[in-house]
Amino acid sequence: MPVFILGPAAPSSVALPFFSFCVPAGFPSPAQDHMEATLSLDELMEIRAPHTYLARADGLSMIGVGIYDRDIMVIDRARTPEPGHIVIAALNGEPLVKIFDREGSMVLLRSANKAFPPRYLLESEELQIWGVVTYSIRTHGRY
């Protein structure tokens, strides 16, 4: 799945109201009485500028982990990738998002969609890890 780099994430000084209860997906309940504090999206998504940047997913190869076409991903470039982490990588200069893995001494990039086969790295190929995806953001409609 290719990615489009949107740019670095800057710290925000905006704290949003945080409600301590889970919102029912059925009959609504008055929420104002349950507001306990404010919450910063920077804290929630562990945004550590300048180590954090945003990118937009392009395609369907990561739907098995909940990353869909056009989702925005929050990427921490200071984290060291471990097997099983979702990473933004450049394979021979082409940016993509995949699950980083190893089989013995071989590096493997997996998709999270069975329609896309795993990608084993060849000795002649160049792989750069640009960061670990920590969160994704999805729009649920255009308003």
PDB file of C-alpha atoms in Angstrom:
ATOM      1  CA  MET A   1       0.000   0.000   0.000  1.00  0.00           C
ATOM      2  CA  PRO A   2       1.613   3.296  -1.038  1.00  0.00           C
ATOM      3  CA  VAL A   3       1.530   6.269   1.305  1.00  0.00           C
ATOM      4  CA  PHE A   4       1.505  10.028   0.829  1.00  0.00           C
ATOM      5  CA  ILE A   5       3.530  11.950   3.397  1.00  0.00           C
ATOM      6  CA  LEU A   6       1.487  14.872   4.744  1.00  0.00           C
ATOM      7  CA  GLY A   7       4.163  16.395   6.959  1.00  0.00           C
ATOM      8  CA  PRO A   8       5.290  16.724  10.555  1.00  0.00           C
ATOM      9  CA  ALA A   9       2.811  16.847  13.407  1.00  0.00           C
ATOM     10  CA  ALA A  10       3.088  20.023  15.466  1.00  0.00           C
ATOM     11  CA  PRO A  11       2.168  20.189  19.135  1.00  0.00           C
ATOM     12  CA  SER A  12      -1.266  21.565  19.877  1.00  0.00           C
ATOM     13  CA  SER A  13      -2.322  23.668  22.825  1.00  0.00           C
ATOM     14  CA  VAL A  14      -5.972  22.695  22.455  1.00  0.00           C
ATOM     15  CA  ALA A  15      -7.443  20.390  25.098  1.00  0.00           C
ATOM     16  CA  LEU A  16     -10.821  18.851  24.331  1.00  0.00           C
ATOM     17  CA  PRO A  17     -13.583  17.875  26.792  1.00  0.00           C
ATOM     18  CA  PHE A  18     -13.278  14.249  27.868  1.00  0.00           C
ATOM     19  CA  PHE A  19     -16.287  12.248  29.040  1.00  0.00           C
ATOM     20  CA  SER A  20     -15.586   9.365  31.401  1.00  0.00           C
ATOM     21  CA  PHE A  21     -18.299   7.019  30.178  1.00  0.00           C
ATOM     22  CA  CYS A  22     -18.546   4.957  27.020  1.00  0.00           C
ATOM     23  CA  VAL A  23     -20.989   6.398  24.524  1.00  0.00           C
ATOM     24  CA  PRO A  24     -23.812   3.914  23.837  1.00  0.00           C
ATOM     25  CA  ALA A  25     -24.329   3.031  20.215  1.00  0.00           C
ATOM     26  CA  GLY A  26     -28.041   2.668  20.909  1.00  0.00           C
ATOM     27  CA  PHE A  27     -30.245   5.109  22.822  1.00  0.00           C
ATOM     28  CA  PRO A  28     -28.366   8.349  23.646  1.00  0.00           C
ATOM     29  CA  SER A  29     -27.721   9.487  27.212  1.00  0.00           C
ATOM     30  CA  PRO A  30     -27.095  13.044  28.489  1.00  0.00           C
ATOM     31  CA  ALA A  31     -23.326  13.426  28.515  1.00  0.00           C
ATOM     32  CA  GLN A  32     -22.628  16.806  30.130  1.00  0.00           C
ATOM     33  CA  ASP A  33     -22.987  15.365  33.653  1.00  0.00           C
ATOM     34  CA  HIS A  34     -20.180  12.881  32.952  1.00  0.00           C
ATOM     35  CA  MET A  35     -17.488  15.310  31.783  1.00  0.00           C
ATOM     36  CA  GLU A  36     -14.488  14.765  34.071  1.00  0.00           C
ATOM     37  CA  ALA A  37     -11.568  16.510  32.459  1.00  0.00           C
ATOM     38  CA  THR A  38      -9.989  17.674  29.270  1.00  0.00           C
ATOM     39  CA  LEU A  39      -7.823  15.543  27.057  1.00  0.00           C
ATOM     40  CA  SER A  40      -5.139  16.547  24.607  1.00  0.00           C
ATOM     41  CA  LEU A  41      -5.017  14.625  21.346  1.00  0.00           C
ATOM     42  CA  ASP A  42      -1.236  15.055  21.545  1.00  0.00           C
ATOM     43  CA  GLU A  43      -1.221  13.046  24.781  1.00  0.00           C
ATOM     44  CA  LEU A  44      -3.770  10.506  23.565  1.00  0.00           C
ATOM     45  CA  MET A  45      -1.883   9.802  20.331  1.00  0.00           C
ATOM     46  CA  GLU A  46       1.552  10.180  21.936  1.00  0.00           C
ATOM     47  CA  ILE A  47       2.549  12.914  19.508  1.00  0.00           C
ATOM     48  CA  ARG A  48       6.146  13.766  20.237  1.00  0.00           C
ATOM     49  CA  ALA A  49       7.125  16.524  17.826  1.00  0.00           C
ATOM     50  CA  PRO A  50       9.428  16.588  15.917  1.00  0.00           C
ATOM     51  CA  HIS A  51       9.564  12.757  15.912  1.00  0.00           C
ATOM     52  CA  THR A  52       5.970  12.389  14.745  1.00  0.00           C
ATOM     53  CA  TYR A  53       4.608  12.922  11.260  1.00  0.00           C
ATOM     54  CA  LEU A  54       1.414  12.181   9.344  1.00  0.00           C
ATOM     55  CA  ALA A  55       0.840  10.231   6.145  1.00  0.00           C
ATOM     56  CA  ARG A  56      -2.238   9.207   4.163  1.00  0.00           C
ATOM     57  CA  ALA A  57      -2.785   5.552   3.203  1.00  0.00           C
ATOM     58  CA  ASP A  58      -3.502   4.717  -0.410  1.00  0.00           C
ATOM     59  CA  GLY A  59      -5.065   1.333  -1.165  1.00  0.00           C
ATOM     60  CA  LEU A  60      -6.547  -1.679   0.590  1.00  0.00           C
ATOM     61  CA  SER A  61      -3.579  -3.835   1.602  1.00  0.00           C
ATOM     62  CA  MET A  62      -3.829  -2.939   5.318  1.00  0.00           C
ATOM     63  CA  ILE A  63      -7.578  -3.300   5.946  1.00  0.00           C
ATOM     64  CA  GLY A  64      -7.008  -6.318   8.208  1.00  0.00           C
ATOM     65  CA  VAL A  65      -5.445  -4.013  10.815  1.00  0.00           C
ATOM     66  CA  GLY A  66      -8.054  -1.274  10.347  1.00  0.00           C
ATOM     67  CA  ILE A  67      -6.130   1.022   7.996  1.00  0.00           C
ATOM     68  CA  TYR A  68      -8.277   1.863   4.991  1.00  0.00           C
ATOM     69  CA  ASP A  69      -7.762   3.849   1.797  1.00  0.00           C
ATOM     70  CA  ARG A  70      -7.361   7.594   2.576  1.00  0.00           C
ATOM     71  CA  ASP A  71      -6.925   7.086   6.361  1.00  0.00           C
ATOM     72  CA  ILE A  72      -4.390   9.345   8.019  1.00  0.00           C
ATOM     73  CA  MET A  73      -1.663   7.543   9.943  1.00  0.00           C
ATOM     74  CA  VAL A  74       0.300   8.930  12.893  1.00  0.00           C
ATOM     75  CA  ILE A  75       3.927   7.777  12.587  1.00  0.00           C
ATOM     76  CA  ASP A  76       6.658   7.888  15.232  1.00  0.00           C
ATOM     77  CA  ARG A  77      10.031   7.929  13.528  1.00  0.00           C
ATOM     78  CA  ALA A  78      11.893   7.593  16.858  1.00  0.00           C
ATOM     79  CA  ARG A  79      10.509   4.100  17.601  1.00  0.00           C
ATOM     80  CA  THR A  80      12.553   1.077  16.626  1.00  0.00           C
ATOM     81  CA  PRO A  81      10.434  -1.353  14.599  1.00  0.00           C
ATOM     82  CA  GLU A  82       9.940  -4.826  15.980  1.00  0.00           C
ATOM     83  CA  PRO A  83       8.352  -7.819  14.264  1.00  0.00           C
ATOM     84  CA  GLY A  84       4.607  -7.256  14.063  1.00  0.00           C
ATOM     85  CA  HIS A  85       4.812  -3.445  14.034  1.00  0.00           C
ATOM     86  CA  ILE A  86       3.120  -1.539  11.230  1.00  0.00           C
ATOM     87  CA  VAL A  87       5.792   0.566   9.564  1.00  0.00           C
ATOM     88  CA  ILE A  88       6.194   3.224   6.943  1.00  0.00           C
ATOM     89  CA  ALA A  89       9.118   2.085   4.828  1.00  0.00           C
ATOM     90  CA  ALA A  90      10.803   2.922   1.574  1.00  0.00           C
ATOM     91  CA  LEU A  91      11.507  -0.141  -0.542  1.00  0.00           C
ATOM     92  CA  ASN A  92      13.916   0.833  -3.305  1.00  0.00           C
ATOM     93  CA  GLY A  93      12.856   4.444  -2.752  1.00  0.00           C
ATOM     94  CA  GLU A  94       9.089   3.786  -2.944  1.00  0.00           C
ATOM     95  CA  PRO A  95       7.174   4.587   0.281  1.00  0.00           C
ATOM     96  CA  LEU A  96       4.702   2.000   1.558  1.00  0.00           C
ATOM     97  CA  VAL A  97       2.953   0.842   4.707  1.00  0.00           C
ATOM     98  CA  LYS A  98       3.347  -2.810   5.752  1.00  0.00           C
ATOM     99  CA  ILE A  99       3.727  -5.071   8.757  1.00  0.00           C
ATOM    100  CA  PHE A 100       7.421  -5.497   9.519  1.00  0.00           C
ATOM    101  CA  ASP A 101       8.436  -9.101  10.173  1.00  0.00           C
ATOM    102  CA  ARG A 102      11.345 -11.537  10.056  1.00  0.00           C
ATOM    103  CA  GLU A 103      11.654 -15.185   9.114  1.00  0.00           C
ATOM    104  CA  GLY A 104      15.044 -16.292  10.338  1.00  0.00           C
ATOM    105  CA  SER A 105      17.513 -13.805   8.908  1.00  0.00           C
ATOM    106  CA  MET A 106      15.111 -12.666   6.150  1.00  0.00           C
ATOM    107  CA  VAL A 107      13.183  -9.403   6.422  1.00  0.00           C
ATOM    108  CA  LEU A 108       9.574  -9.689   5.366  1.00  0.00           C
ATOM    109  CA  LEU A 109       6.931  -7.032   4.692  1.00  0.00           C
ATOM    110  CA  ARG A 110       3.390  -8.306   5.128  1.00  0.00           C
ATOM    111  CA  SER A 111       0.090  -6.897   4.020  1.00  0.00           C
ATOM    112  CA  ALA A 112      -2.992  -7.152   6.216  1.00  0.00           C
ATOM    113  CA  ASN A 113      -5.187  -8.293   3.353  1.00  0.00           C
ATOM    114  CA  LYS A 114      -5.041 -11.877   2.055  1.00  0.00           C
ATOM    115  CA  ALA A 115      -5.356 -10.590  -1.523  1.00  0.00           C
ATOM    116  CA  PHE A 116      -1.788  -9.245  -1.251  1.00  0.00           C
ATOM    117  CA  PRO A 117       1.111 -11.703  -0.832  1.00  0.00           C
ATOM    118  CA  PRO A 118       3.980 -11.108   1.614  1.00  0.00           C
ATOM    119  CA  ARG A 119       7.077  -9.374   0.231  1.00  0.00           C
ATOM    120  CA  TYR A 120      10.453 -10.946   1.007  1.00  0.00           C
ATOM    121  CA  LEU A 121      13.408  -8.597   0.667  1.00  0.00           C
ATOM    122  CA  LEU A 122      16.082  -9.583  -1.791  1.00  0.00           C
ATOM    123  CA  GLU A 123      19.774  -8.899  -1.117  1.00  0.00           C
ATOM    124  CA  SER A 124      19.908  -6.373  -3.938  1.00  0.00           C
ATOM    125  CA  GLU A 125      17.013  -4.312  -2.546  1.00  0.00           C
ATOM    126  CA  GLU A 126      17.236  -1.304  -0.267  1.00  0.00           C
ATOM    127  CA  LEU A 127      14.869  -0.960   2.689  1.00  0.00           C
ATOM    128  CA  GLN A 128      14.617   2.132   4.880  1.00  0.00           C
ATOM    129  CA  ILE A 129      12.224   2.241   7.820  1.00  0.00           C
ATOM    130  CA  TRP A 130      10.766   5.743   8.155  1.00  0.00           C
ATOM    131  CA  GLY A 131       8.807   5.069  11.352  1.00  0.00           C
ATOM    132  CA  VAL A 132       6.261   2.991  13.228  1.00  0.00           C
ATOM    133  CA  VAL A 133       2.537   3.653  12.770  1.00  0.00           C
ATOM    134  CA  THR A 134       1.042   4.299  16.202  1.00  0.00           C
ATOM    135  CA  TYR A 135      -2.505   5.442  15.303  1.00  0.00           C
ATOM    136  CA  SER A 136      -4.781   5.894  12.321  1.00  0.00           C
ATOM    137  CA  ILE A 137      -7.520   8.450  11.849  1.00  0.00           C
ATOM    138  CA  ARG A 138     -10.581   7.807   9.688  1.00  0.00           C
ATOM    139  CA  THR A 139     -13.203  10.214   8.427  1.00  0.00           C
ATOM    140  CA  HIS A 140     -16.754   8.956   8.879  1.00  0.00           C
ATOM    141  CA  GLY A 141     -18.314  11.259   6.334  1.00  0.00           C
ATOM    142  CA  ARG A 142     -17.776  14.662   4.859  1.00  0.00           C
ATOM    143  CA  TYR A 143     -19.717  17.443   6.514  1.00  0.00           C
TER     144      TYR A 143
END
